[in-house]
Coordinates of C-alpha atoms in Angstrom, one line a residue:
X1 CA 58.3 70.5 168.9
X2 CA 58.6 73.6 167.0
X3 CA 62.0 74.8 167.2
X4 CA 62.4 78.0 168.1
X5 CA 62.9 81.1 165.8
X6 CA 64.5 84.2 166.7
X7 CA 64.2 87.5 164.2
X8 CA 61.8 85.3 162.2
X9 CA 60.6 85.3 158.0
X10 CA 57.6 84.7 157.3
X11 CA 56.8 83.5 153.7
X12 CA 53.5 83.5 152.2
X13 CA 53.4 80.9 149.1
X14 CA 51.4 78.3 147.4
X15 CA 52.6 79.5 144.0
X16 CA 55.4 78.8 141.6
X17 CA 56.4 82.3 142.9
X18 CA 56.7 80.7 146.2
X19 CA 58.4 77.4 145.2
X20 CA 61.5 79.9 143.4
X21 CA 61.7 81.9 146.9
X22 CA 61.8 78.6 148.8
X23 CA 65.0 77.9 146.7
X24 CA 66.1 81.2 147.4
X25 CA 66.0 81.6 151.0
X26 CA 66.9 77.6 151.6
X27 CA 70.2 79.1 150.6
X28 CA 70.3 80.8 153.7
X29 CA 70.2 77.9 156.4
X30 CA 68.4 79.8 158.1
X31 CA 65.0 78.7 159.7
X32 CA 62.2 80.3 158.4
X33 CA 58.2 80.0 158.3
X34 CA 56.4 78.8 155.2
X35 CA 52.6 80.1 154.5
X36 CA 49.6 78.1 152.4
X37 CA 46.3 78.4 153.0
X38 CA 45.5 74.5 152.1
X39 CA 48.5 72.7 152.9
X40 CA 48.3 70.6 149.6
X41 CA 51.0 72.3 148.2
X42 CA 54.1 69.9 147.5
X43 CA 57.5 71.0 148.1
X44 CA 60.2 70.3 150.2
X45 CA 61.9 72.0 152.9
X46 CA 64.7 71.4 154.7
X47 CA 65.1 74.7 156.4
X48 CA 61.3 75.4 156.4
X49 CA 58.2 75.2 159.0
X50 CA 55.6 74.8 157.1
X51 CA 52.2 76.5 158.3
X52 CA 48.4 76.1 156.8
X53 CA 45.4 77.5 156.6
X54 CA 44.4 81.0 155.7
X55 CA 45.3 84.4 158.0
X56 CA 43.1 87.2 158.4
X57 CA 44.3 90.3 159.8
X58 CA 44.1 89.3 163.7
X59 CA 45.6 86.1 163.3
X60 CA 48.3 87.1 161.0
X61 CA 49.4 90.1 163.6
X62 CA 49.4 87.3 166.6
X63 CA 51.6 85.1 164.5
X64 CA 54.4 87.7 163.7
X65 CA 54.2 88.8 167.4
X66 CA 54.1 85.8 168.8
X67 CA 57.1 84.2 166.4
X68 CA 59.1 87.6 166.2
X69 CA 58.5 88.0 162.2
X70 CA 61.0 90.6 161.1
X71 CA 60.3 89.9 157.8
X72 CA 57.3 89.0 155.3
X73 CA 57.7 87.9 151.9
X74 CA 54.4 87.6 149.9
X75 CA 54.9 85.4 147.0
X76 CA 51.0 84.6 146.8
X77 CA 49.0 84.5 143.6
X78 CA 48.8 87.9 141.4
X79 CA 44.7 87.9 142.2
X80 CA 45.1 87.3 146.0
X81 CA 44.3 90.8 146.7
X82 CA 42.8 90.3 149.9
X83 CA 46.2 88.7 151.1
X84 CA 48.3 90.9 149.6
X85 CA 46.2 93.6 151.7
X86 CA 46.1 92.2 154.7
X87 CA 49.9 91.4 154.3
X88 CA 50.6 95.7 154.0
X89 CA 48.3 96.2 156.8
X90 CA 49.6 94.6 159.7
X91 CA 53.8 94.7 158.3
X92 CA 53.1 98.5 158.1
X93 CA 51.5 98.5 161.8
X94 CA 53.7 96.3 163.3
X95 CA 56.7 98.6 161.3
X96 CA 58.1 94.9 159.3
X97 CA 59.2 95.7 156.3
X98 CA 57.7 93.1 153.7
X99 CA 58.8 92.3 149.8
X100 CA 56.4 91.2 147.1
X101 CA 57.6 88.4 144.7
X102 CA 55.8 89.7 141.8
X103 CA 55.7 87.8 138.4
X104 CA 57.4 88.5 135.3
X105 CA 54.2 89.7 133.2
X106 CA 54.7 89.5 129.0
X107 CA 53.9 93.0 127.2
X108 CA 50.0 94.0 126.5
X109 CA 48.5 91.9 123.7
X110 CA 46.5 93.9 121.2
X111 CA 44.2 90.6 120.6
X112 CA 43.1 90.5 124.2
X113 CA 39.9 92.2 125.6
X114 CA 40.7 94.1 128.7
X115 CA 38.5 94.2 131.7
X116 CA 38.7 95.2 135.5
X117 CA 36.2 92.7 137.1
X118 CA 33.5 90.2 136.0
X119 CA 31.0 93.0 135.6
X120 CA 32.6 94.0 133.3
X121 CA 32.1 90.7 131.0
X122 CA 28.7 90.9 129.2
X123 CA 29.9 93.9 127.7
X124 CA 32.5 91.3 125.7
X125 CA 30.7 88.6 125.2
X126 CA 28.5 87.8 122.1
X127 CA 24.9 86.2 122.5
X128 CA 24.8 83.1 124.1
X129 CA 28.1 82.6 124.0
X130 CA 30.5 79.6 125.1
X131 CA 33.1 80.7 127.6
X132 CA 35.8 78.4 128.5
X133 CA 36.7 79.9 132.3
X134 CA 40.6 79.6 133.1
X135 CA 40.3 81.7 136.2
X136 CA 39.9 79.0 138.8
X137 CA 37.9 77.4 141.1
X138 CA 37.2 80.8 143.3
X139 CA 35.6 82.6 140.3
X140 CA 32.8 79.8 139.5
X141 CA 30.6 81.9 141.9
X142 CA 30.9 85.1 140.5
X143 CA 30.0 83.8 137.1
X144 CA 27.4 81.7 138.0
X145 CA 24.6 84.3 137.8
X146 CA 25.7 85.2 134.0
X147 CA 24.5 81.6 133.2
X148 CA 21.2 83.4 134.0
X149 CA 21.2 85.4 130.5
X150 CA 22.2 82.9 128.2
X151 CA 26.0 81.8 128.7
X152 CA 27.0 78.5 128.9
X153 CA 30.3 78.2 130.9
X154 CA 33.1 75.4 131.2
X155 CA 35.0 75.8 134.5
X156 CA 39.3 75.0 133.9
X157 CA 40.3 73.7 137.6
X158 CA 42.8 72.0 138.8
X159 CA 42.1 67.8 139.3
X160 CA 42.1 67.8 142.8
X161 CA 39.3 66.9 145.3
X162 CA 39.0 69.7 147.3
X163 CA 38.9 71.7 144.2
X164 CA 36.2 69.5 142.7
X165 CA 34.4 70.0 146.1
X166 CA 34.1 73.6 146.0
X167 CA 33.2 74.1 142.2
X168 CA 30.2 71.6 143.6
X169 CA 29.7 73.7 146.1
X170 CA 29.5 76.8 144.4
X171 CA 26.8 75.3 141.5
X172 CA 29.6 73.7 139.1
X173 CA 28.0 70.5 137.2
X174 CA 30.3 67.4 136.1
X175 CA 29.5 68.4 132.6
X176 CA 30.8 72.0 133.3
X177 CA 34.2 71.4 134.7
X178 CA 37.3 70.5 132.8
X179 CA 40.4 70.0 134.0
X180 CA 44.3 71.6 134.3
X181 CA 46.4 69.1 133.6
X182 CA 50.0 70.1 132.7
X183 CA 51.3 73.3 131.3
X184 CA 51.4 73.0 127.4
X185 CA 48.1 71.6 126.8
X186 CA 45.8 74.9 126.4
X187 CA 45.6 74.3 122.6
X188 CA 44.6 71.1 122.8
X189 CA 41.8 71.3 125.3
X190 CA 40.4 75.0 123.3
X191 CA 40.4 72.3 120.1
X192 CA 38.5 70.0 121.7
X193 CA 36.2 72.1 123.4
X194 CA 35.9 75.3 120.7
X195 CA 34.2 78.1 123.1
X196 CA 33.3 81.4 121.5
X197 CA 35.2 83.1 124.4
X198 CA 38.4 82.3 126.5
X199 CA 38.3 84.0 129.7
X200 CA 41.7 84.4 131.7
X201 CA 43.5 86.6 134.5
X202 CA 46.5 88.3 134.1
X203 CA 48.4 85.7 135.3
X204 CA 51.7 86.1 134.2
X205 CA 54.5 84.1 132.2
X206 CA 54.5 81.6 135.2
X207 CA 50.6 81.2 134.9
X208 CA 50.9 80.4 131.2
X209 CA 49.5 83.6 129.7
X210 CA 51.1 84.1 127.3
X211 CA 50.9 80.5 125.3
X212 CA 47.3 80.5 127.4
X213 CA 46.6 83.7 124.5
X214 CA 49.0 82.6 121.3
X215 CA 46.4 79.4 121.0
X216 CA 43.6 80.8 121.4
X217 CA 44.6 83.2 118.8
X218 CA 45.8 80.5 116.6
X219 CA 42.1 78.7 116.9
X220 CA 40.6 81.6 116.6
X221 CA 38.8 82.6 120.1
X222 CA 38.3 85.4 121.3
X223 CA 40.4 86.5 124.6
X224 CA 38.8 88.1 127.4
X225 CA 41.2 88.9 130.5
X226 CA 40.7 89.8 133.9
X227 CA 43.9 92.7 134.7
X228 CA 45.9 92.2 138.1
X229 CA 44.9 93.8 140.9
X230 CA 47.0 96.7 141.9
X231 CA 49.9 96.0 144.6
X232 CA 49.9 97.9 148.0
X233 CA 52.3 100.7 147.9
X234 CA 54.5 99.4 151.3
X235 CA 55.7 96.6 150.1
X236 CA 59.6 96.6 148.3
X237 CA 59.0 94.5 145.1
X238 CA 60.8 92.4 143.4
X239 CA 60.5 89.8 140.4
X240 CA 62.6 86.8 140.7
X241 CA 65.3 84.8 142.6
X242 CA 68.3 87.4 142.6
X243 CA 66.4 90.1 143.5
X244 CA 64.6 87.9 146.5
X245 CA 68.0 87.5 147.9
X246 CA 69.2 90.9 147.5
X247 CA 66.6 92.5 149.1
X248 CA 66.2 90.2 152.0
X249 CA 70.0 90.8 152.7
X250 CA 69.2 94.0 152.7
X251 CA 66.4 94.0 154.9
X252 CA 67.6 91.4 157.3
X253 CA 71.2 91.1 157.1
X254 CA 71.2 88.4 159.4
X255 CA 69.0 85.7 157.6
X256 CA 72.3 85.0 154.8
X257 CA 75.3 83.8 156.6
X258 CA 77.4 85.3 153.5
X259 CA 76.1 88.0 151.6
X260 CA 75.6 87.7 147.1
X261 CA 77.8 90.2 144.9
X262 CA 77.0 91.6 141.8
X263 CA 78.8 90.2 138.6
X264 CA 81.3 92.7 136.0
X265 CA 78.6 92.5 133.6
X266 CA 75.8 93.5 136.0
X267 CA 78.2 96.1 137.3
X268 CA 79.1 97.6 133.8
X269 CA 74.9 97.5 133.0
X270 CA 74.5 99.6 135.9
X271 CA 76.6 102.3 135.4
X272 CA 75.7 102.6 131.9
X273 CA 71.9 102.9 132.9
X274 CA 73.3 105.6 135.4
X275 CA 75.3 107.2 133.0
X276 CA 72.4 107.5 130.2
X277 CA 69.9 108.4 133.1
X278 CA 72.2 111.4 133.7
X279 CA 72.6 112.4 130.2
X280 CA 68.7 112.5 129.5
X281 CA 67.4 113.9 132.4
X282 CA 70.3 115.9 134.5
X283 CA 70.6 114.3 137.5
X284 CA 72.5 111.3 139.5
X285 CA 70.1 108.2 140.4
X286 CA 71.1 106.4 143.4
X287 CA 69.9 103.3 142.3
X288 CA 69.1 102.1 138.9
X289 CA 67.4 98.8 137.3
X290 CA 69.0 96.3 135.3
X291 CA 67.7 93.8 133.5
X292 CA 68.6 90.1 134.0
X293 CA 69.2 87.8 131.1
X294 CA 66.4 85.9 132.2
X295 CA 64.1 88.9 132.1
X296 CA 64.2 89.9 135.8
X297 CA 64.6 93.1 137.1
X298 CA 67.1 94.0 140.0
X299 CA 68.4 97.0 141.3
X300 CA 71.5 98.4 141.7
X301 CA 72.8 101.0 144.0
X302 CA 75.2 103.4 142.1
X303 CA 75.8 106.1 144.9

């Protein structure tokens, strides 16, 4: 029997995003719910219910309602825009507030090729090109129909069966899928495989961007990438495991039996960011950002 919740968080995961928050809010003790659409993610929770399968809007509003969310933390994949959506839609109707767990994205690379949706991807690709496709299972049917004018594509997706499935499904051959094995080993597969054209999303430093682009410079392989969707407006954002907890003490006071500080350091960094912000621009922030060794971003209330 599900045990009951009252003045309930509701996390959306099924990322590396959503593994960190699980640390994060395990800290609490505090029951909470935990969001996949598949289920096949593994992790472990101890203070967690774990719910599957995927939420549109009505379902998602009957679940806060009926489990008193107070609460929503999206920590879904960059590129799940439609989640992310609906997540903003029914928090702002149902007046929750809700925090995106955003990823830690690595500057602009001058060597990439920028684009804003598959349309887009003719225009950057060479005659009968190769394209090695790192942008998962759910994109095989949007770049199916290029295959039409020439393109050969190889489809990166993870080696699981229900993944295997659904490239099938969506027109996929054997002899066009390879497969994600383990973090590290872009080079070797681009070696092995030498495509004219690497095709990636903004995925982040947890997705691998970054090393996904350094070696396919190296080979010499031209870099095509798909830029994030843009994230809706109500949500409070934040980019990592301090911030998580801050701004869910903040928002729900309740859910963290004892409440984080903030360290000398992170202290001194804040009023000097204050201090500057004055000097340059005239006037006293109530709240400035500071930088975390580890590259998140936090805020800090200076009032």
């Amino acid at each position: 029997m599900e045990e009951e919740i009252k003045d309930g968080l509701l996390l959306f995961g099924g990322t590396t995003e959503g593994r960190m928050a699980i640390a994060a809010l395990e800290e609490a003790g505090s029951t909470y719910y935990y969001s996949t659409k598949t289920g096949e993610q593994d992790v472990t929770l101890h203070h967690g219910i774990a719910v599957s399968g995927a939420m549109d809007a009505d379902a998602m509003r009957r679940f806060c309602i009926d489990h008193d969310i107070r609460l929503v933390v999206d920590a879904a994949h960059p590129f799940a825009s439609n989640l992310h959506q609906t997540v903003a839609q029914v928090s702002q109707a149902l007046n929750i507030p809700a925090i995106r767990y955003e990823r830690l994205y690595p500057d602009i690379d001058a060597d990439i090729t920028w684009i804003d949706s598959y349309n887009q991807l003719p225009q950057c690709l060479p005659p009968a090109a190769v394209v090695l496709a790192t942008t998962g299972v759910q994109s095989i049917a949007k770049l199916k129909p290029l295959e039409q004018h020439g393109y050969t594509f190889i489809y990166r997706i993870l080696p699981r069966q229900s993944s295997i499935d659904l490239a099938h499904a969506q027109g996929a051959t054997d002899n066009q899928l390879c497969y994600y094995h383990e973090a590290g080993d872009e080079a070797a597969t681009m070696q092995r495989l030498r495509p004219d054209v690497v095709l990636m999303k903004e995925s982040g430093v947890t997705g691998g961007f970054k090393e996904k682009v350094e070696a396919a410079v190296r080979i010499g392989i031209k870099v095509v990438a798909l830029r994030r969707p843009a994230t809706p407006t109500y949500f409070h954002q934040v980019n990592g495991q301090h911030g998580l907890r801050l701004m869910v003490e903040k928002l729900m006071p309740q859910f963290y039996p004892l409440h984080s500080g903030l360290t000398t350091g992170t202290c001194a960094t804040a009023a000097a960011v204050a201090h500057a912000t004055y000097i340059v621009s005239g006037r006293r922030p109530q709240q400035v950002p500071v930088v975390l060794p580890d590259g998140e971003t936090i805020h800090v209330d200076v009032n």
